């Protein structure tokens, strides 16, 4: 089973992905984590990524696609992935579709966490205090939310037209969201 989970930065994708990993024995493929790993390792690509993220922009489709393909081509992860934070635009969605077919896989369900900007601002502020992430400032959060909202509609439409999309109230508690997601996954197995 492969799952895509959507939501603006701070919506709880990472938290819910971690719970899905535990409940369904899947592997979380967080583009944010992949990018932060490059930054932490201080690679040339990491320095480029850092500059882009700190300006509130998104990393290129090619860079992210190449990172994603490394996992799709690995048989250990075949049909066991949660795509957290990818795809973010229609080009990436079509590239993911292409890569999945290339490696004889597919998406079983697409989850969209629906969350307001006010909730995002509050969560980002709390997360910044806890995790000390450099990309968690109020200004960057607002810009990333707006960038996300502007780019995601065609992707949501793409998956809705494929009858894969399920919208989840991301304003609920972590446990309520998790229960709803588990119910949706169970009903889409097979």
JSON list of C-alpha atoms in Angstrom, two decimals:
[
{"chain": "A", "resi": 1, "resn": "UNK", "atom": "CA", "xyz": [0.00, 0.00, 0.00]},
{"chain": "A", "resi": 2, "resn": "UNK", "atom": "CA", "xyz": [1.26, 3.47, -0.98]},
{"chain": "A", "resi": 3, "resn": "UNK", "atom": "CA", "xyz": [-0.32, 6.57, 0.53]},
{"chain": "A", "resi": 4, "resn": "UNK", "atom": "CA", "xyz": [-0.02, 10.28, -0.21]},
{"chain": "A", "resi": 5, "resn": "UNK", "atom": "CA", "xyz": [-0.74, 12.71, 2.63]},
{"chain": "A", "resi": 6, "resn": "UNK", "atom": "CA", "xyz": [-1.32, 16.41, 1.97]},
{"chain": "A", "resi": 7, "resn": "UNK", "atom": "CA", "xyz": [-1.69, 19.49, 4.07]},
{"chain": "A", "resi": 8, "resn": "UNK", "atom": "CA", "xyz": [0.02, 22.83, 4.39]},
{"chain": "A", "resi": 9, "resn": "UNK", "atom": "CA", "xyz": [3.25, 23.07, 6.41]},
{"chain": "A", "resi": 10, "resn": "UNK", "atom": "CA", "xyz": [2.26, 22.62, 10.06]},
{"chain": "A", "resi": 11, "resn": "UNK", "atom": "CA", "xyz": [-0.93, 20.66, 9.31]},
{"chain": "A", "resi": 12, "resn": "UNK", "atom": "CA", "xyz": [0.32, 17.55, 11.13]},
{"chain": "A", "resi": 13, "resn": "UNK", "atom": "CA", "xyz": [1.41, 15.44, 8.14]},
{"chain": "A", "resi": 14, "resn": "UNK", "atom": "CA", "xyz": [4.55, 14.27, 9.92]},
{"chain": "A", "resi": 15, "resn": "UNK", "atom": "CA", "xyz": [2.71, 13.39, 13.12]},
{"chain": "A", "resi": 16, "resn": "UNK", "atom": "CA", "xyz": [0.02, 11.46, 11.26]},
{"chain": "A", "resi": 17, "resn": "UNK", "atom": "CA", "xyz": [2.56, 9.79, 8.98]},
{"chain": "A", "resi": 18, "resn": "UNK", "atom": "CA", "xyz": [4.45, 8.52, 12.05]},
{"chain": "A", "resi": 19, "resn": "UNK", "atom": "CA", "xyz": [1.23, 7.02, 13.40]},
{"chain": "A", "resi": 20, "resn": "UNK", "atom": "CA", "xyz": [0.42, 5.40, 10.03]},
{"chain": "A", "resi": 21, "resn": "UNK", "atom": "CA", "xyz": [3.96, 3.93, 9.93]},
{"chain": "A", "resi": 22, "resn": "UNK", "atom": "CA", "xyz": [3.38, 2.29, 13.33]},
{"chain": "A", "resi": 23, "resn": "UNK", "atom": "CA", "xyz": [-0.17, 1.11, 12.59]},
{"chain": "A", "resi": 24, "resn": "UNK", "atom": "CA", "xyz": [0.37, -0.21, 9.05]},
{"chain": "A", "resi": 25, "resn": "UNK", "atom": "CA", "xyz": [4.09, -1.09, 8.91]},
{"chain": "A", "resi": 26, "resn": "UNK", "atom": "CA", "xyz": [4.89, 1.44, 6.19]},
{"chain": "A", "resi": 27, "resn": "UNK", "atom": "CA", "xyz": [7.85, 3.72, 5.55]},
{"chain": "A", "resi": 28, "resn": "UNK", "atom": "CA", "xyz": [7.45, 7.50, 5.74]},
{"chain": "A", "resi": 29, "resn": "UNK", "atom": "CA", "xyz": [8.98, 9.34, 2.81]},
{"chain": "A", "resi": 30, "resn": "UNK", "atom": "CA", "xyz": [9.02, 12.95, 3.96]},
{"chain": "A", "resi": 31, "resn": "UNK", "atom": "CA", "xyz": [10.46, 15.29, 1.37]},
{"chain": "A", "resi": 32, "resn": "UNK", "atom": "CA", "xyz": [10.98, 17.82, 4.15]},
{"chain": "A", "resi": 33, "resn": "UNK", "atom": "CA", "xyz": [13.09, 15.30, 6.09]},
{"chain": "A", "resi": 34, "resn": "UNK", "atom": "CA", "xyz": [15.03, 14.31, 2.96]},
{"chain": "A", "resi": 35, "resn": "UNK", "atom": "CA", "xyz": [15.79, 17.96, 2.27]},
{"chain": "A", "resi": 36, "resn": "UNK", "atom": "CA", "xyz": [16.70, 18.71, 5.92]},
{"chain": "A", "resi": 37, "resn": "UNK", "atom": "CA", "xyz": [19.04, 15.68, 5.86]},
{"chain": "A", "resi": 38, "resn": "UNK", "atom": "CA", "xyz": [20.87, 17.20, 2.88]},
{"chain": "A", "resi": 39, "resn": "UNK", "atom": "CA", "xyz": [21.11, 20.51, 4.76]},
{"chain": "A", "resi": 40, "resn": "UNK", "atom": "CA", "xyz": [22.33, 18.81, 7.96]},
{"chain": "A", "resi": 41, "resn": "UNK", "atom": "CA", "xyz": [24.99, 16.88, 6.01]},
{"chain": "A", "resi": 42, "resn": "UNK", "atom": "CA", "xyz": [26.13, 20.27, 4.65]},
{"chain": "A", "resi": 43, "resn": "UNK", "atom": "CA", "xyz": [26.29, 18.98, 1.09]},
{"chain": "A", "resi": 44, "resn": "UNK", "atom": "CA", "xyz": [26.47, 21.33, -1.88]},
{"chain": "A", "resi": 45, "resn": "UNK", "atom": "CA", "xyz": [22.84, 20.45, -2.60]},
{"chain": "A", "resi": 46, "resn": "UNK", "atom": "CA", "xyz": [22.03, 21.02, 1.08]},
{"chain": "A", "resi": 47, "resn": "UNK", "atom": "CA", "xyz": [23.40, 24.58, 0.96]},
{"chain": "A", "resi": 48, "resn": "UNK", "atom": "CA", "xyz": [21.33, 25.31, -2.15]},
{"chain": "A", "resi": 49, "resn": "UNK", "atom": "CA", "xyz": [18.22, 23.81, -0.52]},
{"chain": "A", "resi": 50, "resn": "UNK", "atom": "CA", "xyz": [18.79, 25.84, 2.66]},
{"chain": "A", "resi": 51, "resn": "UNK", "atom": "CA", "xyz": [18.89, 29.09, 0.75]},
{"chain": "A", "resi": 52, "resn": "UNK", "atom": "CA", "xyz": [15.70, 28.25, -1.15]},
{"chain": "A", "resi": 53, "resn": "UNK", "atom": "CA", "xyz": [13.76, 27.12, 1.95]},
{"chain": "A", "resi": 54, "resn": "UNK", "atom": "CA", "xyz": [14.86, 30.09, 4.05]},
{"chain": "A", "resi": 55, "resn": "UNK", "atom": "CA", "xyz": [13.37, 32.37, 1.40]},
{"chain": "A", "resi": 56, "resn": "UNK", "atom": "CA", "xyz": [10.04, 30.53, 1.81]},
{"chain": "A", "resi": 57, "resn": "UNK", "atom": "CA", "xyz": [10.25, 29.01, -1.67]},
{"chain": "A", "resi": 58, "resn": "UNK", "atom": "CA", "xyz": [10.00, 25.40, -2.79]},
{"chain": "A", "resi": 59, "resn": "UNK", "atom": "CA", "xyz": [12.88, 23.23, -4.02]},
{"chain": "A", "resi": 60, "resn": "UNK", "atom": "CA", "xyz": [12.90, 22.32, -7.74]},
{"chain": "A", "resi": 61, "resn": "UNK", "atom": "CA", "xyz": [10.82, 19.44, -9.07]},
{"chain": "A", "resi": 62, "resn": "UNK", "atom": "CA", "xyz": [13.94, 17.73, -10.45]},
{"chain": "A", "resi": 63, "resn": "UNK", "atom": "CA", "xyz": [15.82, 17.70, -7.12]},
{"chain": "A", "resi": 64, "resn": "UNK", "atom": "CA", "xyz": [12.84, 16.34, -5.21]},
{"chain": "A", "resi": 65, "resn": "UNK", "atom": "CA", "xyz": [11.96, 13.84, -7.96]},
{"chain": "A", "resi": 66, "resn": "UNK", "atom": "CA", "xyz": [15.49, 12.43, -7.95]},
{"chain": "A", "resi": 67, "resn": "UNK", "atom": "CA", "xyz": [15.35, 11.98, -4.16]},
{"chain": "A", "resi": 68, "resn": "UNK", "atom": "CA", "xyz": [11.95, 10.24, -4.44]},
{"chain": "A", "resi": 69, "resn": "UNK", "atom": "CA", "xyz": [13.14, 7.88, -7.19]},
{"chain": "A", "resi": 70, "resn": "UNK", "atom": "CA", "xyz": [15.94, 6.60, -4.95]},
{"chain": "A", "resi": 71, "resn": "UNK", "atom": "CA", "xyz": [13.25, 5.14, -2.67]},
{"chain": "A", "resi": 72, "resn": "UNK", "atom": "CA", "xyz": [10.82, 3.94, -5.34]},
{"chain": "A", "resi": 73, "resn": "UNK", "atom": "CA", "xyz": [13.60, 2.00, -7.04]},
{"chain": "A", "resi": 74, "resn": "UNK", "atom": "CA", "xyz": [14.50, 0.23, -3.76]},
{"chain": "A", "resi": 75, "resn": "UNK", "atom": "CA", "xyz": [12.58, -3.06, -3.49]},
{"chain": "A", "resi": 76, "resn": "UNK", "atom": "CA", "xyz": [12.61, -2.82, 0.34]},
{"chain": "A", "resi": 77, "resn": "UNK", "atom": "CA", "xyz": [10.07, 0.01, 0.11]},
{"chain": "A", "resi": 78, "resn": "UNK", "atom": "CA", "xyz": [7.91, -1.37, -2.71]},
{"chain": "A", "resi": 79, "resn": "UNK", "atom": "CA", "xyz": [4.24, -0.60, -1.98]},
{"chain": "A", "resi": 80, "resn": "UNK", "atom": "CA", "xyz": [5.12, 0.41, 1.58]},
{"chain": "A", "resi": 81, "resn": "UNK", "atom": "CA", "xyz": [5.48, 4.21, 1.30]},
{"chain": "A", "resi": 82, "resn": "UNK", "atom": "CA", "xyz": [3.72, 7.22, 2.72]},
{"chain": "A", "resi": 83, "resn": "UNK", "atom": "CA", "xyz": [4.51, 10.28, 0.62]},
{"chain": "A", "resi": 84, "resn": "UNK", "atom": "CA", "xyz": [4.55, 13.14, 3.13]},
{"chain": "A", "resi": 85, "resn": "UNK", "atom": "CA", "xyz": [4.89, 16.53, 1.45]},
{"chain": "A", "resi": 86, "resn": "UNK", "atom": "CA", "xyz": [5.09, 15.21, -2.10]},
{"chain": "A", "resi": 87, "resn": "UNK", "atom": "CA", "xyz": [3.80, 15.88, -4.69]},
{"chain": "A", "resi": 88, "resn": "UNK", "atom": "CA", "xyz": [3.37, 19.64, -4.22]},
{"chain": "A", "resi": 89, "resn": "UNK", "atom": "CA", "xyz": [2.40, 20.58, -7.76]},
{"chain": "A", "resi": 90, "resn": "UNK", "atom": "CA", "xyz": [0.92, 18.98, -10.86]},
{"chain": "A", "resi": 91, "resn": "UNK", "atom": "CA", "xyz": [4.33, 18.37, -12.48]},
{"chain": "A", "resi": 92, "resn": "UNK", "atom": "CA", "xyz": [5.42, 16.42, -9.38]},
{"chain": "A", "resi": 93, "resn": "UNK", "atom": "CA", "xyz": [2.10, 14.49, -9.28]},
{"chain": "A", "resi": 94, "resn": "UNK", "atom": "CA", "xyz": [2.54, 13.41, -12.89]},
{"chain": "A", "resi": 95, "resn": "UNK", "atom": "CA", "xyz": [6.21, 12.57, -12.25]},
{"chain": "A", "resi": 96, "resn": "UNK", "atom": "CA", "xyz": [5.22, 10.45, -9.24]},
{"chain": "A", "resi": 97, "resn": "UNK", "atom": "CA", "xyz": [2.61, 8.67, -11.36]},
{"chain": "A", "resi": 98, "resn": "UNK", "atom": "CA", "xyz": [5.29, 8.00, -14.00]},
{"chain": "A", "resi": 99, "resn": "UNK", "atom": "CA", "xyz": [7.83, 6.75, -11.40]},
{"chain": "A", "resi": 100, "resn": "UNK", "atom": "CA", "xyz": [5.26, 4.49, -9.72]},
{"chain": "A", "resi": 101, "resn": "UNK", "atom": "CA", "xyz": [4.39, 2.88, -13.06]},
{"chain": "A", "resi": 102, "resn": "UNK", "atom": "CA", "xyz": [8.10, 2.55, -13.86]},
{"chain": "A", "resi": 103, "resn": "UNK", "atom": "CA", "xyz": [8.58, 0.54, -10.65]},
{"chain": "A", "resi": 104, "resn": "UNK", "atom": "CA", "xyz": [5.25, -1.35, -10.92]},
{"chain": "A", "resi": 105, "resn": "UNK", "atom": "CA", "xyz": [3.50, 0.43, -8.05]},
{"chain": "A", "resi": 106, "resn": "UNK", "atom": "CA", "xyz": [0.50, 2.69, -7.49]},
{"chain": "A", "resi": 107, "resn": "UNK", "atom": "CA", "xyz": [-1.15, 5.00, -4.97]},
{"chain": "A", "resi": 108, "resn": "UNK", "atom": "CA", "xyz": [-3.95, 3.39, -2.94]},
{"chain": "A", "resi": 109, "resn": "UNK", "atom": "CA", "xyz": [-5.28, 6.47, -1.13]},
{"chain": "A", "resi": 110, "resn": "UNK", "atom": "CA", "xyz": [-4.62, 10.21, -0.97]},
{"chain": "A", "resi": 111, "resn": "UNK", "atom": "CA", "xyz": [-5.33, 11.96, 2.33]},
{"chain": "A", "resi": 112, "resn": "UNK", "atom": "CA", "xyz": [-5.77, 15.73, 2.56]},
{"chain": "A", "resi": 113, "resn": "UNK", "atom": "CA", "xyz": [-5.56, 17.34, 6.01]},
{"chain": "A", "resi": 114, "resn": "UNK", "atom": "CA", "xyz": [-7.76, 20.42, 5.85]},
{"chain": "A", "resi": 115, "resn": "UNK", "atom": "CA", "xyz": [-6.43, 23.15, 8.21]},
{"chain": "A", "resi": 116, "resn": "UNK", "atom": "CA", "xyz": [-6.91, 26.94, 8.44]},
{"chain": "A", "resi": 117, "resn": "UNK", "atom": "CA", "xyz": [-4.08, 29.52, 8.31]},
{"chain": "A", "resi": 118, "resn": "UNK", "atom": "CA", "xyz": [-4.83, 30.57, 11.92]},
{"chain": "A", "resi": 119, "resn": "UNK", "atom": "CA", "xyz": [-4.32, 27.00, 13.12]},
{"chain": "A", "resi": 120, "resn": "UNK", "atom": "CA", "xyz": [-1.12, 26.71, 11.07]},
{"chain": "A", "resi": 121, "resn": "UNK", "atom": "CA", "xyz": [0.32, 29.91, 12.60]},
{"chain": "A", "resi": 122, "resn": "UNK", "atom": "CA", "xyz": [-0.42, 28.61, 16.11]},
{"chain": "A", "resi": 123, "resn": "UNK", "atom": "CA", "xyz": [1.09, 25.16, 15.41]},
{"chain": "A", "resi": 124, "resn": "UNK", "atom": "CA", "xyz": [4.21, 26.57, 13.71]},
{"chain": "A", "resi": 125, "resn": "UNK", "atom": "CA", "xyz": [4.81, 28.84, 16.70]},
{"chain": "A", "resi": 126, "resn": "UNK", "atom": "CA", "xyz": [4.51, 25.87, 19.09]},
{"chain": "A", "resi": 127, "resn": "UNK", "atom": "CA", "xyz": [6.69, 23.66, 16.86]},
{"chain": "A", "resi": 128, "resn": "UNK", "atom": "CA", "xyz": [9.40, 26.32, 16.64]},
{"chain": "A", "resi": 129, "resn": "UNK", "atom": "CA", "xyz": [9.67, 26.38, 20.44]},
{"chain": "A", "resi": 130, "resn": "UNK", "atom": "CA", "xyz": [9.84, 22.56, 20.63]},
{"chain": "A", "resi": 131, "resn": "UNK", "atom": "CA", "xyz": [11.89, 21.55, 17.60]},
{"chain": "A", "resi": 132, "resn": "UNK", "atom": "CA", "xyz": [13.97, 24.71, 16.93]},
{"chain": "A", "resi": 133, "resn": "UNK", "atom": "CA", "xyz": [13.52, 24.35, 13.17]},
{"chain": "A", "resi": 134, "resn": "UNK", "atom": "CA", "xyz": [15.03, 27.22, 11.18]},
{"chain": "A", "resi": 135, "resn": "UNK", "atom": "CA", "xyz": [12.14, 27.20, 8.69]},
{"chain": "A", "resi": 136, "resn": "UNK", "atom": "CA", "xyz": [9.56, 27.77, 11.46]},
{"chain": "A", "resi": 137, "resn": "UNK", "atom": "CA", "xyz": [9.04, 31.51, 11.63]},
{"chain": "A", "resi": 138, "resn": "UNK", "atom": "CA", "xyz": [5.63, 33.18, 11.42]},
{"chain": "A", "resi": 139, "resn": "UNK", "atom": "CA", "xyz": [6.56, 35.02, 8.21]},
{"chain": "A", "resi": 140, "resn": "UNK", "atom": "CA", "xyz": [7.96, 31.92, 6.50]},
{"chain": "A", "resi": 141, "resn": "UNK", "atom": "CA", "xyz": [4.93, 29.92, 7.69]},
{"chain": "A", "resi": 142, "resn": "UNK", "atom": "CA", "xyz": [2.51, 32.40, 6.10]},
{"chain": "A", "resi": 143, "resn": "UNK", "atom": "CA", "xyz": [4.48, 32.48, 2.85]},
{"chain": "A", "resi": 144, "resn": "UNK", "atom": "CA", "xyz": [4.75, 28.66, 2.75]},
{"chain": "A", "resi": 145, "resn": "UNK", "atom": "CA", "xyz": [1.00, 28.33, 3.44]},
{"chain": "A", "resi": 146, "resn": "UNK", "atom": "CA", "xyz": [0.18, 30.74, 0.61]},
{"chain": "A", "resi": 147, "resn": "UNK", "atom": "CA", "xyz": [2.64, 29.00, -1.76]},
{"chain": "A", "resi": 148, "resn": "UNK", "atom": "CA", "xyz": [1.13, 25.64, -0.82]},
{"chain": "A", "resi": 149, "resn": "UNK", "atom": "CA", "xyz": [-2.45, 26.83, -1.35]},
{"chain": "A", "resi": 150, "resn": "UNK", "atom": "CA", "xyz": [-1.57, 28.39, -4.73]},
{"chain": "A", "resi": 151, "resn": "UNK", "atom": "CA", "xyz": [0.13, 25.23, -6.01]},
{"chain": "A", "resi": 152, "resn": "UNK", "atom": "CA", "xyz": [-1.93, 22.40, -4.54]},
{"chain": "A", "resi": 153, "resn": "UNK", "atom": "CA", "xyz": [-5.37, 22.81, -6.17]},
{"chain": "A", "resi": 154, "resn": "UNK", "atom": "CA", "xyz": [-4.39, 21.17, -9.50]},
{"chain": "A", "resi": 155, "resn": "UNK", "atom": "CA", "xyz": [-2.79, 18.28, -7.55]},
{"chain": "A", "resi": 156, "resn": "UNK", "atom": "CA", "xyz": [-5.90, 17.81, -5.43]},
{"chain": "A", "resi": 157, "resn": "UNK", "atom": "CA", "xyz": [-8.02, 17.87, -8.61]},
{"chain": "A", "resi": 158, "resn": "UNK", "atom": "CA", "xyz": [-5.66, 15.31, -10.21]},
{"chain": "A", "resi": 159, "resn": "UNK", "atom": "CA", "xyz": [-6.18, 12.85, -7.33]},
{"chain": "A", "resi": 160, "resn": "UNK", "atom": "CA", "xyz": [-9.88, 13.64, -6.94]},
{"chain": "A", "resi": 161, "resn": "UNK", "atom": "CA", "xyz": [-10.39, 12.80, -10.63]},
{"chain": "A", "resi": 162, "resn": "UNK", "atom": "CA", "xyz": [-8.61, 9.48, -9.96]},
{"chain": "A", "resi": 163, "resn": "UNK", "atom": "CA", "xyz": [-11.09, 8.75, -7.12]},
{"chain": "A", "resi": 164, "resn": "UNK", "atom": "CA", "xyz": [-8.22, 8.49, -4.61]},
{"chain": "A", "resi": 165, "resn": "UNK", "atom": "CA", "xyz": [-8.77, 11.66, -2.54]},
{"chain": "A", "resi": 166, "resn": "UNK", "atom": "CA", "xyz": [-10.16, 11.61, 1.01]},
{"chain": "A", "resi": 167, "resn": "UNK", "atom": "CA", "xyz": [-10.40, 14.89, 2.97]},
{"chain": "A", "resi": 168, "resn": "UNK", "atom": "CA", "xyz": [-9.74, 14.74, 6.73]},
{"chain": "A", "resi": 169, "resn": "UNK", "atom": "CA", "xyz": [-10.53, 17.50, 9.24]},
{"chain": "A", "resi": 170, "resn": "UNK", "atom": "CA", "xyz": [-7.03, 18.55, 10.30]},
{"chain": "A", "resi": 171, "resn": "UNK", "atom": "CA", "xyz": [-8.45, 20.84, 13.00]},
{"chain": "A", "resi": 172, "resn": "UNK", "atom": "CA", "xyz": [-9.44, 17.86, 15.19]},
{"chain": "A", "resi": 173, "resn": "UNK", "atom": "CA", "xyz": [-7.21, 16.34, 17.89]},
{"chain": "A", "resi": 174, "resn": "UNK", "atom": "CA", "xyz": [-4.26, 14.15, 16.91]},
{"chain": "A", "resi": 175, "resn": "UNK", "atom": "CA", "xyz": [-6.07, 11.00, 18.08]},
{"chain": "A", "resi": 176, "resn": "UNK", "atom": "CA", "xyz": [-9.32, 11.91, 16.27]},
{"chain": "A", "resi": 177, "resn": "UNK", "atom": "CA", "xyz": [-7.42, 12.58, 13.03]},
{"chain": "A", "resi": 178, "resn": "UNK", "atom": "CA", "xyz": [-5.49, 9.33, 13.44]},
{"chain": "A", "resi": 179, "resn": "UNK", "atom": "CA", "xyz": [-8.68, 7.33, 13.99]},
{"chain": "A", "resi": 180, "resn": "UNK", "atom": "CA", "xyz": [-10.30, 8.82, 10.89]},
{"chain": "A", "resi": 181, "resn": "UNK", "atom": "CA", "xyz": [-7.18, 8.15, 8.79]},
{"chain": "A", "resi": 182, "resn": "UNK", "atom": "CA", "xyz": [-6.95, 4.54, 10.03]},
{"chain": "A", "resi": 183, "resn": "UNK", "atom": "CA", "xyz": [-10.62, 3.99, 9.16]},
{"chain": "A", "resi": 184, "resn": "UNK", "atom": "CA", "xyz": [-10.08, 5.41, 5.65]},
{"chain": "A", "resi": 185, "resn": "UNK", "atom": "CA", "xyz": [-6.96, 3.30, 5.06]},
{"chain": "A", "resi": 186, "resn": "UNK", "atom": "CA", "xyz": [-8.68, 0.12, 6.26]},
{"chain": "A", "resi": 187, "resn": "UNK", "atom": "CA", "xyz": [-11.60, 0.76, 3.91]},
{"chain": "A", "resi": 188, "resn": "UNK", "atom": "CA", "xyz": [-9.23, 1.33, 0.97]},
{"chain": "A", "resi": 189, "resn": "UNK", "atom": "CA", "xyz": [-7.02, -1.74, 1.43]},
{"chain": "A", "resi": 190, "resn": "UNK", "atom": "CA", "xyz": [-7.01, -4.32, -1.28]}
]
